[in-house]
Amino acid sequence: MTVSEDSKHLPKHVAIIMDGNNRFAKKKQMQKGAGHREGKNVLDPIVEHCIENQIQALTVFAFSSENWNRPQFEVDLLMSLLEETIHEQLPRMEKFNIALRFIGDRSRLSVQLRELMLQAEQRTANFDSMTLTIAISYGGMWDMAQAAKQIAVDVLAKKVAVEDIDVELFGQHVCMADLPAVDLLIRTGGDYRLSNFLLWQAAYAELYFTPTLWPEFTVEELDDAFAVFAGRERRFGKTSEQIQQKKIEN
């Protein structure tokens, strides 16, 4: 599916759980950690393909809250690769007019990495062709706990009344509140779970699971995911009849 086709069938916000790097390395009999480096190189064509298809937002899961429990050498490698990725992506962000953002708990990251992330966000803040968000040290439950904490602070400061707290207010305090909700969530690697990723933002996302390991994921399979998305009927609690009637009226 390309931008020349009916763009209303494409998602506005795509999220990807990039899973399978270690299994790819084992399959290819590569050294430990080499799969992560291979996986890093897959992101560029995916980003460009999303731009070509006028996707408004792309969010990728690079390092979860739970990944801190991995072997130290792997954590160190992932942090190093994240720094490399930011340095490499900045010229591409400027070339394609992409805003680069990061979500997650930055308190456990190195000062050097935090400063690099902030600089990248500031340099690309006004770019508007697409928003690329990289989730680092991120967890959906952490995200919602942070939102609850912010609202509690506002309640104590008498900026918000308890009776005013509702879904809309809560949604204004989670990460990426200014972006469209996730329409399509893709997980590579063959597992069928969300792994604590964007639990609030992907509440009504269409899910696409593939056994393809992330380093082998291609733009062709991304198009397959877009085609599956286009074929889904998104009802948001309504009946099929209501959806069809609305299409007729429009």
mmCIF file with all atom_site columns, C-alpha atoms in Angstrom, residues 244-250:
data_model
loop_
_atom_site.group_PDB
_atom_site.id
_atom_site.type_symbol
_atom_site.label_atom_id
_atom_site.label_alt_id
_atom_site.label_comp_id
_atom_site.label_asym_id
_atom_site.label_entity_id
_atom_site.label_seq_id
_atom_site.pdbx_PDB_ins_code
_atom_site.Cartn_x
_atom_site.Cartn_y
_atom_site.Cartn_z
_atom_site.occupancy
_atom_site.B_iso_or_equiv
_atom_site.pdbx_formal_charge
_atom_site.auth_seq_id
_atom_site.auth_comp_id
_atom_site.auth_asym_id
_atom_site.auth_atom_id
_atom_site.pdbx_PDB_model_num
ATOM 1 C CA . GLN A 1 244 ? -21.851 0.844  7.894 1.00 0.00 ? 244 GLN A CA 1
ATOM 2 C CA . GLN A 1 245 ? -24.634 3.413  8.369 1.00 0.00 ? 245 GLN A CA 1
ATOM 3 C CA . LYS A 1 246 ? -22.079 6.088  9.201 1.00 0.00 ? 246 LYS A CA 1
ATOM 4 C CA . LYS A 1 247 ? -20.144 5.259  6.005 1.00 0.00 ? 247 LYS A CA 1
ATOM 5 C CA . ILE A 1 248 ? -23.338 5.650  3.992 1.00 0.00 ? 248 ILE A CA 1
ATOM 6 C CA . GLU A 1 249 ? -24.119 8.990  5.631 1.00 0.00 ? 249 GLU A CA 1
ATOM 7 C CA . ASN A 1 250 ? -20.605 10.263 4.961 1.00 0.00 ? 250 ASN A CA 1
#
